[in-house]
Amino acid sequence: MFSIRVYGILIDENKQVLVSDELIRGGYYTKFPGGGLEFGEGTRDCLKREFKEEMDLNVHVGEHIYTTDYFQISAFNPSHQIISIYYYAHPLEPIKAPLRQKPFDFDEQQMAMYKEKGETETFRFINWNDFSEESVSLPIDKIVVKMLKAL
């Protein structure tokens, strides 16, 4: 089985990179905003939907950055191969979602969601100078960070 994931790299006017801090089935992960492609959906539409669902944010999906070009097993389902697609994302409106200053700073509502669904997330910006491969958890995200920092 394949799992196709689409992620957005949103860099604000202060050269800060948006990340999602997620608690999933007891594991803590910092990754780029985005998620799974649904049947009948294009990759750009998927990313727009994910930003809207997760942050109530309308985005313009910009230039393609990277698509996984090697074999990667899913961190959550060892019978799935992950293919991740990354685009630049540009907000079309001010960000309304609460932004945190420190990693995994979940509020009571987010923890209630975790108890109900087994996952929750929050968002924060990382300053470009502090942004590195160690800033994210997933192997494919680390490759994208390295690519972005090399530009």
Coordinates of C-alpha atoms in Angstrom, one line a residue:
M1 CA 0.0 0.0 0.0
F2 CA 1.0 3.6 -0.7
S3 CA 0.3 6.6 1.5
I4 CA 0.6 9.9 -0.4
R5 CA 1.2 12.9 1.8
V6 CA 1.3 16.5 0.8
Y7 CA 3.1 19.2 2.8
G8 CA 3.4 23.0 2.7
I9 CA 6.5 25.0 3.4
L10 CA 5.2 28.4 4.7
I11 CA 7.9 31.0 5.3
D12 CA 6.6 34.3 6.6
E13 CA 7.9 37.9 5.9
N14 CA 10.3 37.6 8.9
K15 CA 11.9 34.5 7.4
Q16 CA 10.3 32.1 9.9
V17 CA 9.2 28.6 8.9
L18 CA 5.8 27.2 10.1
V19 CA 5.8 23.8 11.7
S20 CA 3.2 21.6 13.2
D21 CA 3.9 20.0 16.6
E22 CA 1.8 16.8 16.8
L23 CA 1.0 14.2 19.5
I24 CA 0.0 11.0 17.7
R25 CA -0.7 7.8 19.6
G26 CA 1.8 8.7 22.4
G27 CA 4.5 10.0 20.0
Y28 CA 5.7 13.6 19.7
Y29 CA 6.5 14.8 16.1
T30 CA 7.4 18.1 14.6
K31 CA 6.7 18.3 10.9
F32 CA 5.5 20.5 8.2
P33 CA 1.7 21.2 7.9
G34 CA -0.2 19.0 5.6
G35 CA -1.6 15.5 5.4
G36 CA -2.9 12.7 3.3
L37 CA -4.2 12.8 -0.2
E38 CA -7.8 11.7 -0.5
F39 CA -9.2 9.7 -3.4
G40 CA -10.3 12.0 -6.3
E41 CA -8.1 14.9 -5.1
G42 CA -5.2 16.6 -6.7
T43 CA -2.0 17.3 -4.6
R44 CA -2.5 21.1 -4.7
D45 CA -6.1 20.8 -3.7
C46 CA -5.1 18.4 -0.9
L47 CA -2.7 20.9 0.5
K48 CA -5.3 23.7 0.4
R49 CA -7.8 21.5 2.2
E50 CA -5.3 20.5 4.9
F51 CA -4.4 24.1 5.7
K52 CA -8.1 25.0 5.8
E53 CA -8.9 22.0 8.1
E54 CA -5.9 22.3 10.4
M55 CA -5.5 26.1 10.6
D56 CA -8.6 27.6 9.1
L57 CA -6.2 29.2 6.6
N58 CA -6.6 29.8 2.9
V59 CA -3.4 29.4 1.1
H60 CA -2.0 29.7 -2.4
V61 CA 0.0 26.6 -3.3
G62 CA 3.2 27.7 -5.0
E63 CA 6.2 26.0 -6.5
H64 CA 6.9 22.3 -6.1
I65 CA 9.9 21.7 -3.9
Y66 CA 10.4 17.9 -3.6
T67 CA 8.8 14.5 -4.0
T68 CA 10.2 11.5 -2.2
D69 CA 12.5 9.7 -4.6
Y70 CA 13.5 6.7 -2.4
F71 CA 11.8 4.0 -0.5
Q72 CA 10.4 5.1 2.9
I73 CA 8.2 3.0 5.2
S74 CA 5.4 4.8 7.1
A75 CA 6.3 5.7 10.7
F76 CA 2.7 4.8 11.6
N77 CA 1.9 1.7 9.4
P78 CA 4.8 -0.6 8.5
S79 CA 2.8 -2.1 5.6
H80 CA 2.6 1.3 3.9
Q81 CA 5.2 3.1 1.7
I82 CA 5.2 6.9 2.1
I83 CA 5.4 9.2 -0.9
S84 CA 5.6 12.8 0.3
I85 CA 5.2 15.9 -1.9
Y86 CA 6.3 19.3 -0.8
Y87 CA 5.2 22.7 -2.1
Y88 CA 5.7 26.3 -1.0
A89 CA 2.5 27.6 0.6
H90 CA 1.6 31.3 0.8
P91 CA -1.1 32.5 3.1
L92 CA -4.0 34.5 1.5
E93 CA -5.1 35.9 4.8
P94 CA -3.7 36.5 8.3
I95 CA -3.2 33.4 10.4
K96 CA -6.0 33.0 12.9
A97 CA -4.9 29.8 14.5
P98 CA -3.1 30.1 17.8
L99 CA 0.6 30.1 17.4
R100 CA 2.8 28.7 20.2
Q101 CA 6.3 29.9 21.3
K102 CA 7.6 26.5 22.4
P103 CA 7.2 22.9 21.1
F104 CA 4.2 20.8 22.0
D105 CA 2.5 23.6 24.0
F106 CA -1.0 22.0 23.8
D107 CA -3.9 23.7 25.5
E108 CA -6.8 22.0 27.3
Q109 CA -9.0 21.8 24.2
Q110 CA -6.1 20.2 22.2
M111 CA -5.6 17.6 25.0
A112 CA -9.3 16.9 25.0
M113 CA -9.1 16.2 21.3
Y114 CA -6.1 13.9 21.9
K115 CA -8.1 11.9 24.5
E116 CA -11.0 11.6 22.0
K117 CA -9.0 10.9 18.7
G118 CA -5.6 9.8 19.8
E119 CA -3.9 12.8 18.0
T120 CA -3.7 16.6 18.3
E121 CA -1.6 19.4 16.9
T122 CA -0.5 22.9 17.4
F123 CA 1.6 25.3 15.3
R124 CA 4.6 27.6 15.7
F125 CA 7.2 29.4 13.7
I126 CA 10.9 28.7 13.8
N127 CA 13.4 31.5 13.0
W128 CA 15.3 30.7 9.8
N129 CA 18.7 30.9 11.7
D130 CA 17.4 28.3 14.2
F131 CA 15.8 26.1 11.6
S132 CA 17.7 22.9 10.9
E133 CA 17.3 19.2 10.2
E134 CA 17.0 18.7 14.0
S135 CA 13.9 21.0 13.9
V136 CA 11.7 18.3 12.4
S137 CA 11.1 14.6 13.3
L138 CA 10.4 12.7 10.1
P139 CA 13.2 11.5 7.7
I140 CA 11.7 13.0 4.5
D141 CA 11.2 16.4 6.3
K142 CA 14.9 16.4 7.2
I143 CA 15.8 16.0 3.6
V144 CA 13.6 19.0 2.7
V145 CA 15.1 21.1 5.4
K146 CA 18.5 20.4 4.1
M147 CA 17.4 21.3 0.6
L148 CA 15.8 24.6 1.8
K149 CA 18.9 25.6 3.8
A150 CA 21.1 25.0 0.7
L151 CA 19.1 27.5 -1.4

